PDB file of C-alpha atoms in Angstrom:
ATOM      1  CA  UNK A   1     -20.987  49.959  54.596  1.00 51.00           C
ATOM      2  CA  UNK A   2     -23.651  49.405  51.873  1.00 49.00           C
ATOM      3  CA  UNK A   3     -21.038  50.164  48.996  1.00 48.00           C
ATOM      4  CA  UNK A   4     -18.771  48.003  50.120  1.00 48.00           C
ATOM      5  CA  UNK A   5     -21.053  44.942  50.871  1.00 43.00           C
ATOM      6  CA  UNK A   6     -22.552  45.663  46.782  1.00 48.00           C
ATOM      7  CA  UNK A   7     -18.516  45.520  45.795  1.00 43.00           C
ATOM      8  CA  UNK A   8     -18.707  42.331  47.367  1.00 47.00           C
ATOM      9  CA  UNK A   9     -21.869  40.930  45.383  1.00 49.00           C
ATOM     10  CA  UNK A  10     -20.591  42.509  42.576  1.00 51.00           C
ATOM     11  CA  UNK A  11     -16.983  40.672  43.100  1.00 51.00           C
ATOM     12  CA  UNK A  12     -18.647  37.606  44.006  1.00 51.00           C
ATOM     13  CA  UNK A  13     -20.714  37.429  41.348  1.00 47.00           C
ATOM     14  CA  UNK A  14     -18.268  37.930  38.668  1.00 44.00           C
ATOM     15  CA  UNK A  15     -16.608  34.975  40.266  1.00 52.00           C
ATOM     16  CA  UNK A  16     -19.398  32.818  40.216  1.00 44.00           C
ATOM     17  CA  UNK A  17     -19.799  33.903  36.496  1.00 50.00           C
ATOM     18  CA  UNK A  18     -16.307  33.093  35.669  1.00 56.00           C
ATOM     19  CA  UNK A  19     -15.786  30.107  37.596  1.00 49.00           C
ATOM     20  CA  UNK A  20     -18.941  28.953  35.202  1.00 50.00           C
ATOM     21  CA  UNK A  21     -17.520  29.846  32.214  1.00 56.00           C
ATOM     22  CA  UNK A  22     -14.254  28.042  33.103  1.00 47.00           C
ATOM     23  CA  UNK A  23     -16.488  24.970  34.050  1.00 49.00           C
ATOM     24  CA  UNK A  24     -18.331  25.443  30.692  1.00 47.00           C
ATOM     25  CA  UNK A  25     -15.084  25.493  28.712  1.00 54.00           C
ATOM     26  CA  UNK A  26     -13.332  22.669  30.235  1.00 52.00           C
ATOM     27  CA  UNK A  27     -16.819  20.272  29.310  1.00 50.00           C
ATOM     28  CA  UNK A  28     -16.513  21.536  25.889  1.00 50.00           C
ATOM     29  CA  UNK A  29     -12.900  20.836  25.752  1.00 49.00           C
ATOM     30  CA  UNK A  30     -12.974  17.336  27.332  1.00 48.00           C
ATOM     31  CA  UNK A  31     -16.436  16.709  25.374  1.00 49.00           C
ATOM     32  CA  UNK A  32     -14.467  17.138  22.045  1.00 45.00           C
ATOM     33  CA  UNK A  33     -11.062  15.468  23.233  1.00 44.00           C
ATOM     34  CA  UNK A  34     -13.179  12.219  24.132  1.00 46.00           C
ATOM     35  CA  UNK A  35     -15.023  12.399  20.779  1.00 44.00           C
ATOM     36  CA  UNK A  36     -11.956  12.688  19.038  1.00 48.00           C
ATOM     37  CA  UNK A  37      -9.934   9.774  21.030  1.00 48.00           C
ATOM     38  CA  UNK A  38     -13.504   7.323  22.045  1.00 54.00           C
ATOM     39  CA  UNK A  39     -12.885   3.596  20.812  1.00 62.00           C
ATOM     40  CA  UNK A  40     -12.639   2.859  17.355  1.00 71.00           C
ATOM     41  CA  UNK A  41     -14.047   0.000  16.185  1.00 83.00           C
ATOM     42  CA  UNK A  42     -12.045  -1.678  13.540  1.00 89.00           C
ATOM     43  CA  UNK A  43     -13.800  -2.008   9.905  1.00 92.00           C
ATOM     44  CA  UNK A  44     -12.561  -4.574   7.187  1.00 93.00           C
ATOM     45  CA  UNK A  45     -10.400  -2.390   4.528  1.00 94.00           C
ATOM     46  CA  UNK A  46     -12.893  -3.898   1.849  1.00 92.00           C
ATOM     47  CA  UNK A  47     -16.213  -5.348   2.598  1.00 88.00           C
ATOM     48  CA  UNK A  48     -17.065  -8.123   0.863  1.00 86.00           C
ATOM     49  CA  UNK A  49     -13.571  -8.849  -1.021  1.00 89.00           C
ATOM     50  CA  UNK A  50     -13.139 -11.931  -2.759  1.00 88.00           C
ATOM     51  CA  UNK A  51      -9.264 -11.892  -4.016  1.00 89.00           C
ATOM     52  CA  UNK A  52      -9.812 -14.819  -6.506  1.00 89.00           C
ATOM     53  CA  UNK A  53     -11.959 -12.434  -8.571  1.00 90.00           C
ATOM     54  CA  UNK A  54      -9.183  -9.836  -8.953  1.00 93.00           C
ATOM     55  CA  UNK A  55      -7.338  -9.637 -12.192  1.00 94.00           C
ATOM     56  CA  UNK A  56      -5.582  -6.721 -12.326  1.00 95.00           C
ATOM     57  CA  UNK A  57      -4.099  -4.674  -9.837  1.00 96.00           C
ATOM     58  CA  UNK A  58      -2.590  -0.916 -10.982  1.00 95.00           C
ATOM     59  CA  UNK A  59      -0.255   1.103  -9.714  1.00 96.00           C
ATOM     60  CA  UNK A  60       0.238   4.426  -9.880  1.00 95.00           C
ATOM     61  CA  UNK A  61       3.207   5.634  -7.828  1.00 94.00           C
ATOM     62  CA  UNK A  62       5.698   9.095  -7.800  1.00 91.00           C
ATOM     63  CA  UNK A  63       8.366   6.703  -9.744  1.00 90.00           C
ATOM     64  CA  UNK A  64       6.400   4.243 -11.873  1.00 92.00           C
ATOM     65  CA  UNK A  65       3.075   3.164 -13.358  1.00 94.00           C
ATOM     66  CA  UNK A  66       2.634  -0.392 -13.613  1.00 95.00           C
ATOM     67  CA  UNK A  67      -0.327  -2.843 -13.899  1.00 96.00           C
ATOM     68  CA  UNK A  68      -0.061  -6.637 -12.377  1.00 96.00           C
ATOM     69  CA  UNK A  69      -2.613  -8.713 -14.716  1.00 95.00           C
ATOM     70  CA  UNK A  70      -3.740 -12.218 -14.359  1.00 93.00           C
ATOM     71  CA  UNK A  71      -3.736 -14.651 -17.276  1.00 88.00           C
ATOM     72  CA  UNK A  72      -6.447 -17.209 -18.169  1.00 85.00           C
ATOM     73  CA  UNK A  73      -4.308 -19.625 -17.127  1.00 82.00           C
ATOM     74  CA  UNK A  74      -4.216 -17.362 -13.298  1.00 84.00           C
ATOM     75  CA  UNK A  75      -0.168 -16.760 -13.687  1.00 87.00           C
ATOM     76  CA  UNK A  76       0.237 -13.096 -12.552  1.00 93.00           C
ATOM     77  CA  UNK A  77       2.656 -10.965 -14.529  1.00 90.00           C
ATOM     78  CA  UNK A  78       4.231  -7.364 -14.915  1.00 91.00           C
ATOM     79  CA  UNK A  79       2.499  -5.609 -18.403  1.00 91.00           C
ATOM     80  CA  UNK A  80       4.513  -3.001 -18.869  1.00 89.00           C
ATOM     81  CA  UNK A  81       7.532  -5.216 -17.994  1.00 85.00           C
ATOM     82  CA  UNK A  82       7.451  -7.611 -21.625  1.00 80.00           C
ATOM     83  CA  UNK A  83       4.551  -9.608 -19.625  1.00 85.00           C
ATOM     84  CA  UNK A  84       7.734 -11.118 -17.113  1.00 84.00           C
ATOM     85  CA  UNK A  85       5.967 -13.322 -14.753  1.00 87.00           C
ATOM     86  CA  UNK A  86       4.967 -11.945 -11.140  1.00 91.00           C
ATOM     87  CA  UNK A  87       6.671 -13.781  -8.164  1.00 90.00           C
ATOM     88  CA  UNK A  88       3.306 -15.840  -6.560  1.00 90.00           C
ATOM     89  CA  UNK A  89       4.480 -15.234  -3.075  1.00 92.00           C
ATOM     90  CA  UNK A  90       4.282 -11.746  -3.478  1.00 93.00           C
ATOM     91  CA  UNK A  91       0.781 -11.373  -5.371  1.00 94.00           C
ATOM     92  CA  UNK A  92      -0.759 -14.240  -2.922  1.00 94.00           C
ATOM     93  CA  UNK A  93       0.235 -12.263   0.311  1.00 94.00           C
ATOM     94  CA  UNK A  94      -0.798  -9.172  -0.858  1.00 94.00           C
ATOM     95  CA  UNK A  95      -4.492 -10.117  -1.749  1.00 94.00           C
ATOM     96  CA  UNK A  96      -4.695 -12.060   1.684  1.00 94.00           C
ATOM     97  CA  UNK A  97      -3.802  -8.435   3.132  1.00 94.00           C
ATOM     98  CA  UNK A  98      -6.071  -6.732   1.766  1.00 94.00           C
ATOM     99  CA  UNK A  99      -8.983  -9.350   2.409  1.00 94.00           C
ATOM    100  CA  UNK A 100      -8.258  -9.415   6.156  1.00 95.00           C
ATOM    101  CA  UNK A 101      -6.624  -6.024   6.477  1.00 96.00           C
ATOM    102  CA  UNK A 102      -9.116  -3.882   8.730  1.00 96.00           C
ATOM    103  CA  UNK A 103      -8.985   0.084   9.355  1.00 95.00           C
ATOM    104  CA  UNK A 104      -8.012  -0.157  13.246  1.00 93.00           C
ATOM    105  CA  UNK A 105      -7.574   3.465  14.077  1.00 93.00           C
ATOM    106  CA  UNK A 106      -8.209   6.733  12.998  1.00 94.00           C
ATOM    107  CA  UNK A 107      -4.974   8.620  11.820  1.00 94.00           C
ATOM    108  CA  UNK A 108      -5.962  12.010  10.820  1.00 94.00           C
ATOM    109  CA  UNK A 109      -7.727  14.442   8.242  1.00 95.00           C
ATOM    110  CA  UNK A 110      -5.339  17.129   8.063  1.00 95.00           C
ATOM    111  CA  UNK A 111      -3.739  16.860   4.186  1.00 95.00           C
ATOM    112  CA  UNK A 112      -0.309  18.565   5.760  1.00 95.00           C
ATOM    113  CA  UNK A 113       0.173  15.210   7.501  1.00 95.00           C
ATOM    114  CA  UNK A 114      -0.275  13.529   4.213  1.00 96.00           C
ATOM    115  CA  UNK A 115       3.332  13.151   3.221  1.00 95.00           C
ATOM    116  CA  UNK A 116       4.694  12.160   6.559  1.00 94.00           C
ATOM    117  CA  UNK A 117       2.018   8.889   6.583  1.00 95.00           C
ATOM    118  CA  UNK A 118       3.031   8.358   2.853  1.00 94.00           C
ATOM    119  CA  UNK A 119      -0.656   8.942   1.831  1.00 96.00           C
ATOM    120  CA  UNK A 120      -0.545  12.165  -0.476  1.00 96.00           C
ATOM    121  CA  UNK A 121      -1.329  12.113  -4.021  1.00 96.00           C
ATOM    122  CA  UNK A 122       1.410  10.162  -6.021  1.00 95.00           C
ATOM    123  CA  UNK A 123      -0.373  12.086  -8.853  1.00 93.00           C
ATOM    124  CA  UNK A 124       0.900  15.465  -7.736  1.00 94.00           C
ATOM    125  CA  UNK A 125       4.118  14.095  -6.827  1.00 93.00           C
ATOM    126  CA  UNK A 126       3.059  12.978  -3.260  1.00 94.00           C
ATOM    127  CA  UNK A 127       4.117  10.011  -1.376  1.00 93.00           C
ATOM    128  CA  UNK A 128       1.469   8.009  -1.516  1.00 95.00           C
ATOM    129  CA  UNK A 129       1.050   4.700  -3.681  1.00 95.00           C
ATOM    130  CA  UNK A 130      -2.791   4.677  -5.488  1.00 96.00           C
ATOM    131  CA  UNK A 131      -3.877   1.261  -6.020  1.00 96.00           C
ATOM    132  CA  UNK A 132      -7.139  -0.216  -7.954  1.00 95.00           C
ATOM    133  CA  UNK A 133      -8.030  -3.561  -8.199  1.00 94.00           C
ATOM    134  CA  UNK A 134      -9.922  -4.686 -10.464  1.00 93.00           C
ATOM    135  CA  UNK A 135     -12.595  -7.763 -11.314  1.00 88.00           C
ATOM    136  CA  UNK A 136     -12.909  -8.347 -14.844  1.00 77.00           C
ATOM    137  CA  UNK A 137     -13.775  -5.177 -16.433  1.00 69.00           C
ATOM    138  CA  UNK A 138     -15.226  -3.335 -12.925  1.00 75.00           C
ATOM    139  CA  UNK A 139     -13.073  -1.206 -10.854  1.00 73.00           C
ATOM    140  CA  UNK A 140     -12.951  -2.854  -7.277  1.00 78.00           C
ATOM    141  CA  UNK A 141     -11.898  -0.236  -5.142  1.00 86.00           C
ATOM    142  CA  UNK A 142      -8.812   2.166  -5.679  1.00 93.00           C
ATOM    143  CA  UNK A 143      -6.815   3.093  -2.154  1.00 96.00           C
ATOM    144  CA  UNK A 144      -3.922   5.720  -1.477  1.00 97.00           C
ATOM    145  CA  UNK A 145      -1.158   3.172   0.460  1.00 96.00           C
ATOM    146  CA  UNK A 146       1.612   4.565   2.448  1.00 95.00           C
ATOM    147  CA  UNK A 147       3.564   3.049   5.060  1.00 92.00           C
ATOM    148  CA  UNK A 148       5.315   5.130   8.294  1.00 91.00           C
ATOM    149  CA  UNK A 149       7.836   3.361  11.268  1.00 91.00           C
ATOM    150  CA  UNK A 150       6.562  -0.200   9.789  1.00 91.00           C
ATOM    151  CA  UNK A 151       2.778   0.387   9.981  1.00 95.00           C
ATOM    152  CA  UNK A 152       0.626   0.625   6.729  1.00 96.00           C
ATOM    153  CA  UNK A 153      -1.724   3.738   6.391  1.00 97.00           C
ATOM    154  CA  UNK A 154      -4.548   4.453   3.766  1.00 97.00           C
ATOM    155  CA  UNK A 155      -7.227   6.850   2.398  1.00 96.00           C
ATOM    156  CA  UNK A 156      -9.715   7.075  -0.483  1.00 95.00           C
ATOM    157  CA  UNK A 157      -8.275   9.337  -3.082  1.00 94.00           C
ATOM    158  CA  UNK A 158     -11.383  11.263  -2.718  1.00 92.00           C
ATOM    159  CA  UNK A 159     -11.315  11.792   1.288  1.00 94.00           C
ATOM    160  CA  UNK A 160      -9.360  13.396   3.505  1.00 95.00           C
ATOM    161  CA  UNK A 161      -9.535  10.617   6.675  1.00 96.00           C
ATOM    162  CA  UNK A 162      -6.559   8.349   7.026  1.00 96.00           C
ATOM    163  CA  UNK A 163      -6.548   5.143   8.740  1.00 97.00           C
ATOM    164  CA  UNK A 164      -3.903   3.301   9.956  1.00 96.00           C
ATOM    165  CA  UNK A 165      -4.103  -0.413   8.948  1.00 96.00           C
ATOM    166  CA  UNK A 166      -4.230  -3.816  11.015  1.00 94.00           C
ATOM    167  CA  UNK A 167      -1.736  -5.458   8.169  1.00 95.00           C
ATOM    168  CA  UNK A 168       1.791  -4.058   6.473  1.00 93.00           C
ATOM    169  CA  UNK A 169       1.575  -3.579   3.166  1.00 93.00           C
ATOM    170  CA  UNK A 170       4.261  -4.596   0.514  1.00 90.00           C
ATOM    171  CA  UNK A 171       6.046  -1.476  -1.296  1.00 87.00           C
ATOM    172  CA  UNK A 172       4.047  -0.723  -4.165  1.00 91.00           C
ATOM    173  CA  UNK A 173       6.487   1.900  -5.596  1.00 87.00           C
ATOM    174  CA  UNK A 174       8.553   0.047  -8.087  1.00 87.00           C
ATOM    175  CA  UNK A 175       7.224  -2.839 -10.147  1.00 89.00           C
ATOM    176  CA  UNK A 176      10.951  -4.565  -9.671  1.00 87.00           C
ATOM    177  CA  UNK A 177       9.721  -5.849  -6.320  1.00 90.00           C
ATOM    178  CA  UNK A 178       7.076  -7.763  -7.857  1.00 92.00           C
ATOM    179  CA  UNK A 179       8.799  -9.300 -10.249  1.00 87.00           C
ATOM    180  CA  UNK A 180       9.808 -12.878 -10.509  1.00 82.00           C
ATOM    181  CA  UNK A 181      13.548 -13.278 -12.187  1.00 72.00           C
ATOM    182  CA  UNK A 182      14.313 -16.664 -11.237  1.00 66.00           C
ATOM    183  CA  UNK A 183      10.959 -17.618 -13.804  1.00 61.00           C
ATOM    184  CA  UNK A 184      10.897 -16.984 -17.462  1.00 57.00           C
ATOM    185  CA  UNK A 185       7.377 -17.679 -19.991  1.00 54.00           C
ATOM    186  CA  UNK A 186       8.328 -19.605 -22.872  1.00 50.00           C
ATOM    187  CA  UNK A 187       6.361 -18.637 -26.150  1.00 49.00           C
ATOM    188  CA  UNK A 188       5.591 -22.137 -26.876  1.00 49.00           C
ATOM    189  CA  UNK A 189       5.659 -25.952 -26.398  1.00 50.00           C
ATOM    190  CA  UNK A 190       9.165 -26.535 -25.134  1.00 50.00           C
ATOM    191  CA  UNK A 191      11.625 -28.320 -27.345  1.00 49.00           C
ATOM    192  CA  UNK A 192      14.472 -29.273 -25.170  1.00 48.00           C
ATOM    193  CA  UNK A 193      14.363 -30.070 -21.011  1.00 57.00           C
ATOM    194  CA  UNK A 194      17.090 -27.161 -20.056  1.00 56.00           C
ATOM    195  CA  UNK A 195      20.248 -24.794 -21.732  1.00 57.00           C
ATOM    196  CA  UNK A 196      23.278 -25.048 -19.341  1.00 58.00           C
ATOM    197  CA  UNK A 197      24.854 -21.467 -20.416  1.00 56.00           C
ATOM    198  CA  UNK A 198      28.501 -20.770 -19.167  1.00 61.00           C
ATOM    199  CA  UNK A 199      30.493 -17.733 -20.335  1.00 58.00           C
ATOM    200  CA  UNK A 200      34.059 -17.019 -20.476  1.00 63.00           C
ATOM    201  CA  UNK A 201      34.483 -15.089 -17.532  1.00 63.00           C
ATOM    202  CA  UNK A 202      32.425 -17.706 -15.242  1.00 62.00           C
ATOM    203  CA  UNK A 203      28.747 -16.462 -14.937  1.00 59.00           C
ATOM    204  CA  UNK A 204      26.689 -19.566 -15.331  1.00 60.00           C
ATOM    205  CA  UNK A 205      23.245 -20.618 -14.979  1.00 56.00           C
ATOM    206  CA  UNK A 206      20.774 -23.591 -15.824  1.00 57.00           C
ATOM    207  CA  UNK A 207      17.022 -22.556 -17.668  1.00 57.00           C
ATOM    208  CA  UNK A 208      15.177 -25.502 -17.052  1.00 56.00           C
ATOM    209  CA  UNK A 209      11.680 -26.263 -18.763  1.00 52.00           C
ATOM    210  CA  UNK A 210       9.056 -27.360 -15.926  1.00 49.00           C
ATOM    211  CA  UNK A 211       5.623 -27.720 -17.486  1.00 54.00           C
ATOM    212  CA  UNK A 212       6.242 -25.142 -19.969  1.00 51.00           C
ATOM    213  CA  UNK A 213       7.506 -22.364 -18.106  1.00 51.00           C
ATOM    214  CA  UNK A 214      11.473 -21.424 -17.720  1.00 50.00           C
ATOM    215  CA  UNK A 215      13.257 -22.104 -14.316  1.00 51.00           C
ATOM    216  CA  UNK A 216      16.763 -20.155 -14.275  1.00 54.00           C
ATOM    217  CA  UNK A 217      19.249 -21.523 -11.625  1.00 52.00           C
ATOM    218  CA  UNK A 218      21.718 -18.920 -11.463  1.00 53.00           C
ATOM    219  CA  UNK A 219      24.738 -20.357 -10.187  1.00 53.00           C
ATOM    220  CA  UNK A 220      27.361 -17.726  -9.735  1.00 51.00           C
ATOM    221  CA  UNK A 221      27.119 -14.201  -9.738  1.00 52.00           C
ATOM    222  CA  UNK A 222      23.577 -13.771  -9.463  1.00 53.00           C
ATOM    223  CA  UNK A 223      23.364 -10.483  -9.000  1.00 55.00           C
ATOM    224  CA  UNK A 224      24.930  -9.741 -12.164  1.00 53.00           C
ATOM    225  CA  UNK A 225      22.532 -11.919 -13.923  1.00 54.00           C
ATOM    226  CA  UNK A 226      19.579 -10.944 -12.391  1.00 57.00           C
ATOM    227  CA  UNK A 227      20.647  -6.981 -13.109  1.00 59.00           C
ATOM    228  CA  UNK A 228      21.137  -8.280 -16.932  1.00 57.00           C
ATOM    229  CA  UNK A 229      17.510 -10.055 -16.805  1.00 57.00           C
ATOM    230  CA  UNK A 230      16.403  -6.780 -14.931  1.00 57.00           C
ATOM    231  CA  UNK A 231      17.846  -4.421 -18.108  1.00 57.00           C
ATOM    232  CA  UNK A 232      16.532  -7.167 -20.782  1.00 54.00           C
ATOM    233  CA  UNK A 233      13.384  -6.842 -19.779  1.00 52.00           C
ATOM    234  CA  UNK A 234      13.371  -3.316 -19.029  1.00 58.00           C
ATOM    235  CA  UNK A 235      14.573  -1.920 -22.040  1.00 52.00           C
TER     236      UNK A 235
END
């Protein structure tokens, strides 16, 4: 009778103990899951920005490096593409999304998630897109850009935490994109208003001087003209 009342303790106390332990695991477990999912409060992507005071923004990418400069006279073009002029849609609504853009969630910190988030070193042949801005002679900030299912991710090249991003931003991997063929900079003071140029198999189009810079309307087959601008300027 004793014995088997001290196998009962005994069993009931190595329930107790592991019913504890269970209890003990599951806070842990549900401690860490709520620290790892709690609210994140979004952050601006870059305190303090002021986009007027950006003059160059380089790109380093897995295909291309490229800078996009600004001139004295604030016209934004390609360098390493003859100088060609930048389209001013394009450079204006990517420095408004990057001076509203805010870090709204938390993505991860694992780098084997790197390349599926487009955020892995473009140095080392990754994905990701690094861009710096910079102000005058000072480097601004310089971000790894990727973009996933329409949403825009980034990271310092120097950390491991990703972030996914309030605003989508444009494809940084080819300088193409940027670049604005239906505008091309004249050297000089203009000497004539427009050349009408027609060849024999009946591409046309119009370059038309408007306060000294060159307005090409292509008239047909644009394509093929803007692929011959494209190689002109590439070459």
């Amino acid at each position: 009778m004793i014995n088997a009342l001290r196998l009962k303790n005994r069993r009931t106390g190595l329930s107790l103990i592991t019913a504890a332990s269970v209890a003990v695991i599951l806070a842990l477990a549900l401690t860490s899951f709520g620290q790892r999912n709690r609210a994140f409060d979004p952050v601006p992507l870059l305190r303090d920005f002021k986009s007027n005071a950006v003059t160059e923004v380089r790109v380093w990418s897995v295909d291309e490096r490229y800078t996009l400069r600004k001139s004295d006279d604030s016209y934004w073009t390609a360098v390493e593409a003859a100088d060609f002029p930048v389209r001013t849609e394009a450079i204006e609504d990517l420095l408004t999304a990057l001076a509203i853009a805010n870090k709204d969630k938390r993505s991860t910190v694992f780098p084997e998630r790197y390349d599926e988030l487009g955020v892995s070193d473009p140095r080392l042949g990754g994905t990701g897109a690094e861009v710096t801005l910079v102000t005058g002679t000072a480097e601004e900030a310089s971000l790894v850009l990727g973009i996933k299912s329409g949403r825009s991710f980034v990271r310092q090249p120097d950390k491991k935490q990703v972030y996914r991003l309030s605003e989508v931003m444009p494809p940084f991997h080819r300088k193409r994109w940027w670049l604005d063929l239906e505008t091309l900079p004249l050297p000089g003071p203009a000497v004539v208003e427009g050349v009408d140029l027609r060849f024999p198999d009946g591409r046309t189009f119009l370059i038309q001087d408007i306060d000294n810079r060159a307005y090409v309307e292509f008239g047909e087959n644009e394509g093929v003209l803007r692929e011959s601008i494209w190689r002109l300027i590439s070459s």
